[in-house]
mmCIF file of C-alpha atoms and ligand atoms in Angstrom:
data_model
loop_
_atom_site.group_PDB
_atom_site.id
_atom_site.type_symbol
_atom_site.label_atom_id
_atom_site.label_comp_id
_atom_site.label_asym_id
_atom_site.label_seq_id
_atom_site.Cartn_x
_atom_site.Cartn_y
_atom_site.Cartn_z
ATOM 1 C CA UNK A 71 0.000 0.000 0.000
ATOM 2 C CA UNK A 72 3.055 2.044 0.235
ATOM 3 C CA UNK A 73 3.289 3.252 -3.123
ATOM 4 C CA UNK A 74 -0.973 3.693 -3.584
ATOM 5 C CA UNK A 75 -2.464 6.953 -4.272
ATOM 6 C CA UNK A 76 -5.711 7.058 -2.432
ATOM 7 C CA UNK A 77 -8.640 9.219 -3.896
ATOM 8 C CA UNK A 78 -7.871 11.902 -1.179
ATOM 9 C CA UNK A 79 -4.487 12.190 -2.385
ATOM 10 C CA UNK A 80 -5.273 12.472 -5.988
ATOM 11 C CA UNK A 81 -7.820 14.997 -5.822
ATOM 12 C CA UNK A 82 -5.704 17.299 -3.311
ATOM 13 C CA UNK A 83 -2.565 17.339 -5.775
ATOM 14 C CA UNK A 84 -4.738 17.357 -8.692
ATOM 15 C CA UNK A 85 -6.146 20.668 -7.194
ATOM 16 C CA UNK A 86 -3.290 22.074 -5.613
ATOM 17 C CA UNK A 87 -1.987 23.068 -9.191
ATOM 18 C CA UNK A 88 -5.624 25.148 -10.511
ATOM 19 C CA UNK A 89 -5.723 28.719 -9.781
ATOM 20 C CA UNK A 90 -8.495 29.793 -7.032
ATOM 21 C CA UNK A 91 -9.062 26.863 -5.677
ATOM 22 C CA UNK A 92 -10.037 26.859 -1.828
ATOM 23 C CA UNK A 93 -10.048 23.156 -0.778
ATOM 24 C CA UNK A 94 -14.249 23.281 -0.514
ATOM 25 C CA UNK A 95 -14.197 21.466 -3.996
ATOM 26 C CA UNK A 96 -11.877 18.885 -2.549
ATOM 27 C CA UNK A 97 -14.064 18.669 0.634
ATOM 28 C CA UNK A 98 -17.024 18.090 -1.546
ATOM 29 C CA UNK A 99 -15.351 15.346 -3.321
ATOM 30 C CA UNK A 100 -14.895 13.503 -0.062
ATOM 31 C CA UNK A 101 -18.301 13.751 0.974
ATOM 32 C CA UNK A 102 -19.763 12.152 -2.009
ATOM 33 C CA UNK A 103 -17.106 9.796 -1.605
ATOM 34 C CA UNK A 104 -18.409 8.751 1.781
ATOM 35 C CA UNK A 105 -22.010 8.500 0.732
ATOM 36 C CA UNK A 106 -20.745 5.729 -2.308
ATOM 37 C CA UNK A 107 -18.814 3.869 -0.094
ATOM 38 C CA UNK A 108 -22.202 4.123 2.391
ATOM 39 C CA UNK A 109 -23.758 3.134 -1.004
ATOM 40 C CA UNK A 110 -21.242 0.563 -1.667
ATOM 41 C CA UNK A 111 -21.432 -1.858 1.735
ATOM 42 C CA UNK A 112 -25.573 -1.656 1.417
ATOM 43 C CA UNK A 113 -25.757 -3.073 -2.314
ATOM 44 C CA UNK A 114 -22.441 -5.924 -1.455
ATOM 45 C CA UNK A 115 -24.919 -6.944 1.460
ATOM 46 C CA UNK A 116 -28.256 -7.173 -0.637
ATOM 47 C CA UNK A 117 -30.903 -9.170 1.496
ATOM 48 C CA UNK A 118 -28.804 -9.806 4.574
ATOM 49 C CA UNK A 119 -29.965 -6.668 5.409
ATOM 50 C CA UNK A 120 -33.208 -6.522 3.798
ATOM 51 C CA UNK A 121 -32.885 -4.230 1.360
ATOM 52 C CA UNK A 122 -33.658 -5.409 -1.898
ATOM 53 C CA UNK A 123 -37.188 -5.306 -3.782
ATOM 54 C CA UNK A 124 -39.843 -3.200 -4.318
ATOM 55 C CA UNK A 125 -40.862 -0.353 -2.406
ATOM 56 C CA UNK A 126 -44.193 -0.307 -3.632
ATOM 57 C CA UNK A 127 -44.133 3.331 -4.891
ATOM 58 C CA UNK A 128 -43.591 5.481 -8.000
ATOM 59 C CA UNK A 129 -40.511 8.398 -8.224
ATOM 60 C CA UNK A 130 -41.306 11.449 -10.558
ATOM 61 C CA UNK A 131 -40.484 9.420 -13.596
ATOM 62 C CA UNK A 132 -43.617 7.649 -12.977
ATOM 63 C CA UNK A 133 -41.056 4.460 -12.211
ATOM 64 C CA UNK A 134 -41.605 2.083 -9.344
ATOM 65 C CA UNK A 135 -39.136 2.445 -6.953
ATOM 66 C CA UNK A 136 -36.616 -0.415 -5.460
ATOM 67 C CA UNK A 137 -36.042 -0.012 -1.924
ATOM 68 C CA UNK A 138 -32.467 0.956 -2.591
ATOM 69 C CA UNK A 139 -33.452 3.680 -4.882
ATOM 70 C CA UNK A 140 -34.711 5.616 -2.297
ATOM 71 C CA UNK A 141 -32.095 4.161 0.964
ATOM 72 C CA UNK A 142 -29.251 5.534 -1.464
ATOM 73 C CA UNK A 143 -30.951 8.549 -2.187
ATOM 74 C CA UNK A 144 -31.472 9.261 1.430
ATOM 75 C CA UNK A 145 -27.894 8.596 2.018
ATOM 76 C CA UNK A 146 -26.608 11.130 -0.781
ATOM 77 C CA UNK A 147 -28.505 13.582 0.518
ATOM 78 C CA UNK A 148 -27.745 13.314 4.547
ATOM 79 C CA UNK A 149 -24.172 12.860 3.338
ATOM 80 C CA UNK A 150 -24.496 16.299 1.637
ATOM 81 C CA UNK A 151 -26.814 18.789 3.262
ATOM 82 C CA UNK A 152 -24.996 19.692 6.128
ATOM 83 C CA UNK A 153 -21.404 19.935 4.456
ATOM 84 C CA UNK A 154 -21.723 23.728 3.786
ATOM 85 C CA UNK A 155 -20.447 23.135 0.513
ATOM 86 C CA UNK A 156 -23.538 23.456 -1.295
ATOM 87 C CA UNK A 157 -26.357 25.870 -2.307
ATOM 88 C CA UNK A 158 -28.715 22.864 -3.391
ATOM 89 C CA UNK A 159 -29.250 19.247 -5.026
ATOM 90 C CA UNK A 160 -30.850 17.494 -7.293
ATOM 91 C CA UNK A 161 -31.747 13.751 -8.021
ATOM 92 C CA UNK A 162 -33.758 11.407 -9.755
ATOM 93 C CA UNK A 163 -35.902 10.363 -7.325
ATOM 94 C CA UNK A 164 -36.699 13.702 -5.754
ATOM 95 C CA UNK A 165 -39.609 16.262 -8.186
ATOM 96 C CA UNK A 166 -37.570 19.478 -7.598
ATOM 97 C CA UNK A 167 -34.735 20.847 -5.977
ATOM 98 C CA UNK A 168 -33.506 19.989 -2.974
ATOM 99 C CA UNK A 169 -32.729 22.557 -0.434
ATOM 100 C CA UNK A 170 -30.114 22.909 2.000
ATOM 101 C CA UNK A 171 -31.803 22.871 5.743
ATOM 102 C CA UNK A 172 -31.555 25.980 6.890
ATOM 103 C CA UNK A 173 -30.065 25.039 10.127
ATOM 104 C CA UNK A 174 -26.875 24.588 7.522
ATOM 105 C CA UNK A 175 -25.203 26.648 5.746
ATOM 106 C CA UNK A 176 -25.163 27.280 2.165
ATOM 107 C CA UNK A 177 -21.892 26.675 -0.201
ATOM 108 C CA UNK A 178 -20.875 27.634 -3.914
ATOM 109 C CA UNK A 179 -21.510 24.024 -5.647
ATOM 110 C CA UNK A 180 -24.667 22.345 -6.865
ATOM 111 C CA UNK A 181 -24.892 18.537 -7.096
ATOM 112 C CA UNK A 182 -26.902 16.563 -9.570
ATOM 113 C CA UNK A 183 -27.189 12.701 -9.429
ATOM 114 C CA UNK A 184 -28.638 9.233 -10.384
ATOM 115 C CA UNK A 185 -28.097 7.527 -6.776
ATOM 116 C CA UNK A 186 -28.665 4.333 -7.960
ATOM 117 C CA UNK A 187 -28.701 3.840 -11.638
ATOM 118 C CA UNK A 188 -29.527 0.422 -13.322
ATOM 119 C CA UNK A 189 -31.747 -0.396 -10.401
ATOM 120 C CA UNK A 190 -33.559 -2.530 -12.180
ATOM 121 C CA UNK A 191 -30.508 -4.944 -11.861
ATOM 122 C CA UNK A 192 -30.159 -5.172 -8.067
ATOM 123 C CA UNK A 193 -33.117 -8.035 -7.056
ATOM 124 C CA UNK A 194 -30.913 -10.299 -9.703
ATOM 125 C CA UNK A 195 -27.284 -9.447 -8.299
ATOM 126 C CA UNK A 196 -26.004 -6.921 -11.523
ATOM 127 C CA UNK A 197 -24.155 -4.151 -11.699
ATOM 128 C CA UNK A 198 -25.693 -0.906 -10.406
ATOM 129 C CA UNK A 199 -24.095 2.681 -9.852
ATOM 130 C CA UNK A 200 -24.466 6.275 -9.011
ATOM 131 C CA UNK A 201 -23.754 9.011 -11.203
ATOM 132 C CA UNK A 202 -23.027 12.279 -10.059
ATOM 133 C CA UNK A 203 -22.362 15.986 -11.690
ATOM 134 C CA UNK A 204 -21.311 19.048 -9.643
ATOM 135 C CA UNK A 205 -22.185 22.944 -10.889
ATOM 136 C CA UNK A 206 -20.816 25.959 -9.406
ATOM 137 C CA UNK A 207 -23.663 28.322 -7.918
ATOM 138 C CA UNK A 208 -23.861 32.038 -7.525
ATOM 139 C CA UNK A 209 -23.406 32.918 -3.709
ATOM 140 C CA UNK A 210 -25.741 33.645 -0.977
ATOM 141 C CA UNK A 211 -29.016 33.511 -2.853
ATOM 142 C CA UNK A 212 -31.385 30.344 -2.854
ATOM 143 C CA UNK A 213 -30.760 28.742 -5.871
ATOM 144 C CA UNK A 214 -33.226 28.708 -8.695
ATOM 145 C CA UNK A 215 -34.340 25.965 -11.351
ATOM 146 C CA UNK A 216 -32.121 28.626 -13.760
ATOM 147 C CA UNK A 217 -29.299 28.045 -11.373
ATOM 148 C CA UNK A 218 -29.657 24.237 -12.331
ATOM 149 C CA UNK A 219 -30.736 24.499 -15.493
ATOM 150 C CA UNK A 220 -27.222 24.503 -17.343
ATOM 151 C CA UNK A 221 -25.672 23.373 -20.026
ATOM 152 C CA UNK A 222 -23.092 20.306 -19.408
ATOM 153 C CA UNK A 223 -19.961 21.869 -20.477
ATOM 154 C CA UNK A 224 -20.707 24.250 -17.036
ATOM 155 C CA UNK A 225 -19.977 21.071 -15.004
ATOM 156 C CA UNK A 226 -16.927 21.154 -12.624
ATOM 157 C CA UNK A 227 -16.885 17.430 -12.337
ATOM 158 C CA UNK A 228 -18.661 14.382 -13.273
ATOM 159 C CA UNK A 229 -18.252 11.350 -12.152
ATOM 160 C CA UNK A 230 -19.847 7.784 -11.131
ATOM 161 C CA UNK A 231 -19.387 4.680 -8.851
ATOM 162 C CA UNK A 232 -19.918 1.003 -10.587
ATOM 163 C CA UNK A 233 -20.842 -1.444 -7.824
ATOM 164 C CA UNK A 234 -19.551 -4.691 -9.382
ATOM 165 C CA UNK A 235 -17.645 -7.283 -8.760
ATOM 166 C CA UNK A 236 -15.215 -4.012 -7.262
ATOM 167 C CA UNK A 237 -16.085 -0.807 -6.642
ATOM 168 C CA UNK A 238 -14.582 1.760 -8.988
ATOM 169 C CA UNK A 239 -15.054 5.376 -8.891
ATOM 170 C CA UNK A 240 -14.559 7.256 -11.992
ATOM 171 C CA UNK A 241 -13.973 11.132 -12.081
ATOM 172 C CA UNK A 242 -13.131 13.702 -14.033
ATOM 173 C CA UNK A 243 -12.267 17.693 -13.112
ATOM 174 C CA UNK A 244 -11.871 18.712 -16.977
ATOM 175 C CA UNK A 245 -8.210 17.323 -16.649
ATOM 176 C CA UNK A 246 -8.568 13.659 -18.483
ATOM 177 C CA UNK A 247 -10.459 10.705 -16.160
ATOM 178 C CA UNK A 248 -9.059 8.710 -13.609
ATOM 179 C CA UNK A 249 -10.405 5.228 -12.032
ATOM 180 C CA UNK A 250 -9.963 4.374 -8.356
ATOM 181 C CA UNK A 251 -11.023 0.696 -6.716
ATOM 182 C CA UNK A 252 -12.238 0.596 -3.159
ATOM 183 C CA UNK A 253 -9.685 -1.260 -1.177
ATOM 184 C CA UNK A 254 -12.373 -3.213 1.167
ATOM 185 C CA UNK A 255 -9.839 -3.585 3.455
ATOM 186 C CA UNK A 256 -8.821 -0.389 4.271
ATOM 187 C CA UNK A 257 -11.760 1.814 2.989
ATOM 188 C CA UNK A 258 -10.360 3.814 0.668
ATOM 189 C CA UNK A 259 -10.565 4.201 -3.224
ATOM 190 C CA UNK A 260 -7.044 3.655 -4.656
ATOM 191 C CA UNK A 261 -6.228 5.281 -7.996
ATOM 192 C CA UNK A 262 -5.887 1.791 -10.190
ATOM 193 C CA UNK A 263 -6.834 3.495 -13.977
ATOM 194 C CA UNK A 264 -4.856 6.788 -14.556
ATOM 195 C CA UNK A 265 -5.998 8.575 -17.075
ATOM 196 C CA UNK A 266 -8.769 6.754 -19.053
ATOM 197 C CA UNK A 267 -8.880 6.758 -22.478
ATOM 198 C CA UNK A 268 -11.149 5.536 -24.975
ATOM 199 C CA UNK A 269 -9.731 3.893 -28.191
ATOM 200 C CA UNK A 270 -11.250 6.283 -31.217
ATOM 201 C CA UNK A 271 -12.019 2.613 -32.660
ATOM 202 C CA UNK A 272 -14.478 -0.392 -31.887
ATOM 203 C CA UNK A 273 -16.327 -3.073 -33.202
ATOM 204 C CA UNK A 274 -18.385 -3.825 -29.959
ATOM 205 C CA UNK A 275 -22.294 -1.822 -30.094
ATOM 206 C CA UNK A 276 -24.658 -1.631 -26.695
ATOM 207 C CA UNK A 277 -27.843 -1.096 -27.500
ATOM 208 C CA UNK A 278 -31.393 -2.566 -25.983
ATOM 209 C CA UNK A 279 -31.879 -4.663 -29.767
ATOM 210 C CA UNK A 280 -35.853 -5.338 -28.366
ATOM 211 C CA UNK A 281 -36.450 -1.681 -29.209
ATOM 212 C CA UNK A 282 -35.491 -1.912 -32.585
ATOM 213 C CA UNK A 283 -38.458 -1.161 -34.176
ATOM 214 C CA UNK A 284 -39.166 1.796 -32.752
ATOM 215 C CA UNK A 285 -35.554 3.578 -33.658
ATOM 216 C CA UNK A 286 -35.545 6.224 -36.447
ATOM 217 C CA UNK A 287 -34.221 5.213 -40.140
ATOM 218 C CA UNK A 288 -30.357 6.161 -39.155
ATOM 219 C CA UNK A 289 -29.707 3.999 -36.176
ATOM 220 C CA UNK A 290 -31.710 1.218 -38.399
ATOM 221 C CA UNK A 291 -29.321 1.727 -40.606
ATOM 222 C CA UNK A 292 -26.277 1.776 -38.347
ATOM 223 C CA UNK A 293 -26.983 -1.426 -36.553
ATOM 224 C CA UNK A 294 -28.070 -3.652 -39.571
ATOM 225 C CA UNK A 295 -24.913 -2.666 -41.142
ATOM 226 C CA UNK A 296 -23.086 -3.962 -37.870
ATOM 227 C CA UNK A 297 -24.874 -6.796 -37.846
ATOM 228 C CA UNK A 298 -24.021 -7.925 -41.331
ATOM 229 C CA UNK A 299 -20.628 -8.110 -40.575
ATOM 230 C CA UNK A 300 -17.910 -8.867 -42.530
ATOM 231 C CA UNK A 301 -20.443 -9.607 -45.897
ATOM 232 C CA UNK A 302 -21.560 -6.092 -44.795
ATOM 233 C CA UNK A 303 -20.263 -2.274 -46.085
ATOM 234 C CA UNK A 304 -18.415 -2.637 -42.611
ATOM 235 C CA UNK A 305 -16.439 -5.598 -43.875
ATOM 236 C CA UNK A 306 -15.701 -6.561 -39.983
ATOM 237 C CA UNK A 307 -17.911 -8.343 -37.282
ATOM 238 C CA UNK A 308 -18.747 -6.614 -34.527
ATOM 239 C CA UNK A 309 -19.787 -7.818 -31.079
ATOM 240 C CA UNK A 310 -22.707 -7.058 -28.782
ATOM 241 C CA UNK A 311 -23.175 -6.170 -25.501
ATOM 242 C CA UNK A 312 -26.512 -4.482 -23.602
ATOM 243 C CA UNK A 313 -26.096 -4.538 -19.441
ATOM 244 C CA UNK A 314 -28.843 -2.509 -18.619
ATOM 245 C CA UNK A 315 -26.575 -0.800 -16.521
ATOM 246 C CA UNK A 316 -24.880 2.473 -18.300
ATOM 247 C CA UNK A 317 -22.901 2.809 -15.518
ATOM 248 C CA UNK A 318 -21.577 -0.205 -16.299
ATOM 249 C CA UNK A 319 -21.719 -0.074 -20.151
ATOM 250 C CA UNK A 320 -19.562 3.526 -20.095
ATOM 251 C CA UNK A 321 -17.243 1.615 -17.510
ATOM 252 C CA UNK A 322 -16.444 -1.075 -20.313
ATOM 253 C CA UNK A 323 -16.026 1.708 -23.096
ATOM 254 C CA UNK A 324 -13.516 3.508 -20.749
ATOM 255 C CA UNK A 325 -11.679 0.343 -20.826
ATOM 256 C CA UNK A 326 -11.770 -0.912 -24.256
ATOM 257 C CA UNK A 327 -13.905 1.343 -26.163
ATOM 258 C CA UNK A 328 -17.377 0.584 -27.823
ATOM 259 C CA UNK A 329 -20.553 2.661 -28.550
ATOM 260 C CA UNK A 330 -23.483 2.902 -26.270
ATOM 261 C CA UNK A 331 -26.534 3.721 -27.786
ATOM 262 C CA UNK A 332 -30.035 4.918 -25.849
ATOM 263 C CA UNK A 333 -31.436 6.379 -28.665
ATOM 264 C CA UNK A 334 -34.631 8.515 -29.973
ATOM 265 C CA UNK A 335 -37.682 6.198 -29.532
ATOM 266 C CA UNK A 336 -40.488 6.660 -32.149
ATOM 267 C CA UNK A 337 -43.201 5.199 -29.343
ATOM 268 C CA UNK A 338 -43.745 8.334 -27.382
ATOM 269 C CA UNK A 339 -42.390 11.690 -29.543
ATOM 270 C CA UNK A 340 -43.198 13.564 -25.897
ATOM 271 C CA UNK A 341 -40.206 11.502 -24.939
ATOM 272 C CA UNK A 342 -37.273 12.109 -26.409
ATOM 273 C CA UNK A 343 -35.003 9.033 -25.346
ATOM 274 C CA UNK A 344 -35.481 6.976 -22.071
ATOM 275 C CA UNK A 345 -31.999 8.829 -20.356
ATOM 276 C CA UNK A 346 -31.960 12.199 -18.010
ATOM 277 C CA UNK A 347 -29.891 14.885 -19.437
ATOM 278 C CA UNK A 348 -28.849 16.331 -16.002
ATOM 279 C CA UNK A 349 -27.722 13.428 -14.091
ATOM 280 C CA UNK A 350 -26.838 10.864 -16.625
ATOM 281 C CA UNK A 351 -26.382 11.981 -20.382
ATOM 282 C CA UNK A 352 -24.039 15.319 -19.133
ATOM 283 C CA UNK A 353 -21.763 13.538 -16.380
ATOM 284 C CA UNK A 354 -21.411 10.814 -18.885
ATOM 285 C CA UNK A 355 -20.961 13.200 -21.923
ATOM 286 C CA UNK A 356 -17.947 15.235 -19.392
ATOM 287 C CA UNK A 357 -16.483 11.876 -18.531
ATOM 288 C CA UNK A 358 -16.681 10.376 -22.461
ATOM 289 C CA UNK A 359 -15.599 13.445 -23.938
ATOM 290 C CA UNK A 360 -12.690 13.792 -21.178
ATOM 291 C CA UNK A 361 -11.144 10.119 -22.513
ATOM 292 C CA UNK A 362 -11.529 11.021 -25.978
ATOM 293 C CA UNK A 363 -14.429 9.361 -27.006
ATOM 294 C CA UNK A 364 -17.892 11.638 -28.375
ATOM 295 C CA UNK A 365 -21.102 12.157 -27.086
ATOM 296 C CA UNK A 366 -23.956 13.309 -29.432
ATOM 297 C CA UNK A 367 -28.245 13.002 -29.335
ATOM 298 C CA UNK A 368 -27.374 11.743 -33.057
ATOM 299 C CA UNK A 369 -27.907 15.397 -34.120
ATOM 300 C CA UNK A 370 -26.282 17.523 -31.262
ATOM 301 C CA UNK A 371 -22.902 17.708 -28.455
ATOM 302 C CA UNK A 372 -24.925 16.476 -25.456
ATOM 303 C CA UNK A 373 -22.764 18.887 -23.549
ATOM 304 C CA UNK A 374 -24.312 22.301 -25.501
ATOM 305 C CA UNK A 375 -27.710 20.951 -24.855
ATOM 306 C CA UNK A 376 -29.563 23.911 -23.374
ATOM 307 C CA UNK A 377 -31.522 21.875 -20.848
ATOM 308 C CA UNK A 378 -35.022 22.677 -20.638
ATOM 309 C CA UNK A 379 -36.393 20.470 -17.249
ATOM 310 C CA UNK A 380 -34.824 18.973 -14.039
ATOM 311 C CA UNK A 381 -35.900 14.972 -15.697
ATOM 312 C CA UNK A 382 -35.611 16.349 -19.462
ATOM 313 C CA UNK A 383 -34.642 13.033 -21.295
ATOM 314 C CA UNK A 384 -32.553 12.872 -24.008
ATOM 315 C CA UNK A 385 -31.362 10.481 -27.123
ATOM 316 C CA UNK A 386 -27.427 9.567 -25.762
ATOM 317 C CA UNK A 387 -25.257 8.128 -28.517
ATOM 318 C CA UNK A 388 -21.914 7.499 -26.870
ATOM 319 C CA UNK A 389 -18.266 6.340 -27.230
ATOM 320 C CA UNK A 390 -15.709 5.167 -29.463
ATOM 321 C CA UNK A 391 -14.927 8.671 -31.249
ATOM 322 C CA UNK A 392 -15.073 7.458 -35.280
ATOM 323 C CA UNK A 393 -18.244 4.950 -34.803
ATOM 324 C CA UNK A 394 -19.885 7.806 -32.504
ATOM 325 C CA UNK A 395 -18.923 9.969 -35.841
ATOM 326 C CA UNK A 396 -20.491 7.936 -38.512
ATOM 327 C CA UNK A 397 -23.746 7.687 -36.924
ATOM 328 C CA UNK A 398 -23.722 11.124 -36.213
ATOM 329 C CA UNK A 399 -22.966 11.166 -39.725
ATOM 330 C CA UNK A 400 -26.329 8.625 -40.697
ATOM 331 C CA UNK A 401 -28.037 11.372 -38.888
ATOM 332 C CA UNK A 402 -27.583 14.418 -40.345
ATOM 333 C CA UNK A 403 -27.359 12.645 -43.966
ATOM 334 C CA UNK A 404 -31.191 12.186 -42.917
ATOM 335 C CA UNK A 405 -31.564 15.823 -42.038
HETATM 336 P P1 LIG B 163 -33.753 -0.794 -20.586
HETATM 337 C C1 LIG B 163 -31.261 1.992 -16.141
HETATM 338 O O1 LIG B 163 -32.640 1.972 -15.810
HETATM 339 C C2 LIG B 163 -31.086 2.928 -17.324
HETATM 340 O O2 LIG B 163 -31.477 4.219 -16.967
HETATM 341 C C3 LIG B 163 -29.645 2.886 -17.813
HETATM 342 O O3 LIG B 163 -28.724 2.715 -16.796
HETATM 343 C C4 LIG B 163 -29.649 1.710 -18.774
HETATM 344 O O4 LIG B 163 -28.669 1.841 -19.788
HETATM 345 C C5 LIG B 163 -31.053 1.752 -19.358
HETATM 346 O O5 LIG B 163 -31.876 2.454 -18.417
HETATM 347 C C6 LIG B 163 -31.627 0.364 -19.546
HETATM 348 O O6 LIG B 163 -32.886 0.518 -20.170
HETATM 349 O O7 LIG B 163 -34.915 -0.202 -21.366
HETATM 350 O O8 LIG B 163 -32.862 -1.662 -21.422
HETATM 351 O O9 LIG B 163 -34.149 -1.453 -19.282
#
């Protein structure tokens, strides 16, 4: 352990170097840290402690909620209120913003996050994770839904925790993306992946195939070439993979590249993909973007998305830069 560089570590050199930096940001870090590794020892002990299943209710997204969706909520939240380091949250499972009890006091950051994404997974032991973005904030006011409302290239970090067979944390400041394991043993997240990056090349697609009729004419197009192989105009094979988990999918394209693909689904125009812009599609987009890779709706940067709503869903097209590129390509061709 001698020669390790725990998360702590990493994050205090990494902002010892930026100019105006007070140590808050670094504080921050830390207590979102605690709250995943809170996170962490509640999913690795499932039913022992009676947590897994339905809680019998709905969250704003009209989903029903898994007991852990709203335990790990709870804990992000109580790990973050009282810090001082924030002027307000947000999270999937919560309507509108949440404020800071005003027994605490109020800081410069905003936090956005998924506490538990891919909960579908947990009652049959797959991966699961939280996703988290942090915003600065103006100073002493109550923040408004404008003050939330930004685009993702505003973030001042993104980053998730996959709880699989380890627990990695992935981050990213705006300087490249680093991966960290949590040493069980000791309790801390060692850096294990320095600086992430995501091969501009792939033959390996993610994509939920079942929806396939309901995708528009250029991701048709994309995938049936892919899946005609080597006979195909793509005169390779490619491979696929679909988790459930995008946590875990933009985990394995961090580590070998690929394309991840949640895209615009021609069942419900109101809706314009299945994934949430502010907690999912921009802390992804900041972390894919970060390792080289590209992050597009088909038609736009995900990260110049003016958002328009707290839950505003979005297509997410993500990954290897040169596939993300030719389908971006399919799309505009279409107009
Ligand atoms: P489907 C999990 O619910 C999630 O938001 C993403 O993590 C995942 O990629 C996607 O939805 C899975 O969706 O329709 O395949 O269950």
């Amino acid at each position: 352990m001698t020669n390790h560089v725990t998360l702590t570590q990493f994050i205090i050199e990494q902002q010892r170097g930026l100019p105006g930096v007070s140590g808050t940001f670094t504080l921050l870090l830390n207590d979102v840290v605690t709250a995943c590794k809170k996170i962490s020892h509640l999913v690795n002990r499932g039913n022992l402690v009676g947590v897994l299943g339905s809680a019998e209710s709905e969250n704003v997204q009209g989903e029903v909620q898994k007991k852990l969706d709203i335990i790990t909520n709870d804990i992000m939240v109580e790990a973050l209120n009282w810090t001082g380091h924030l002027a307000g949250m947000a999270s999937e499972e919560i309507d509108g913003i949440i404020p800071i009890p005003s027994q605490y006091p109020k800081g410069k950051y905003l936090a956005l996050f998924d506490p538990l994404d891919g909960s579908s997974n947990i009652d049959v032991n797959l991966a699961v994770g939280t996703i988290f973005s942090i915003l600065r904030c103006r100073e002493g006011a109550e923040p408004t839904m404008e003050d939330f409302l930004r685009k993702g290239s505003e973030q001042v970090c993104a980053g998730f925790v996959l709880y699989g067979p380890s627990t990695m944390m992935v981050l990213t400041t705006g300087h490249g993306v680093n991966g960290f394991t949590l040493d069980q043993d000791i309790g801390e997240f060692i850096l294990t992946h320095p600086a992430m990056t995501i091969p501009a090349e792939t033959s390996e697609f993610a994509i939920n195939m079942s929806n396939q009729r309901f995708w528009e004419p250029p991701v048709q197009r994309y995938i049936e070439e892919c899946l005609q192989g080597t006979e195909g105009v793509r005169e390779k094979d490619f491979n696929m993979r679909w988790i459930a988990s995008m946590v875990a999918e933009v985990y394995r394209i961090l580590t070998r590249g690929g394309i991840f693909m949640y895209p615009y689904d021609l069942r419900d125009p109101s809706r314009a993909g299945k994934l949430r812009l502010m907690y999912e599609a921009n802390p992804m987009a900041f972390i894919v973007e970060q390792a080289g890779g590209v992050c597009s709706t088909g038609r736009e940067r995900i990260l110049d998305m003016n958002p328009t709503g707290l839950h505003q869903r979005v297509p997410v097209i993500l990954g290897s830069k040169n596939e993300v590129e030719r389908i971006v390509g399919y799309h505009l061709a279409k107009g």
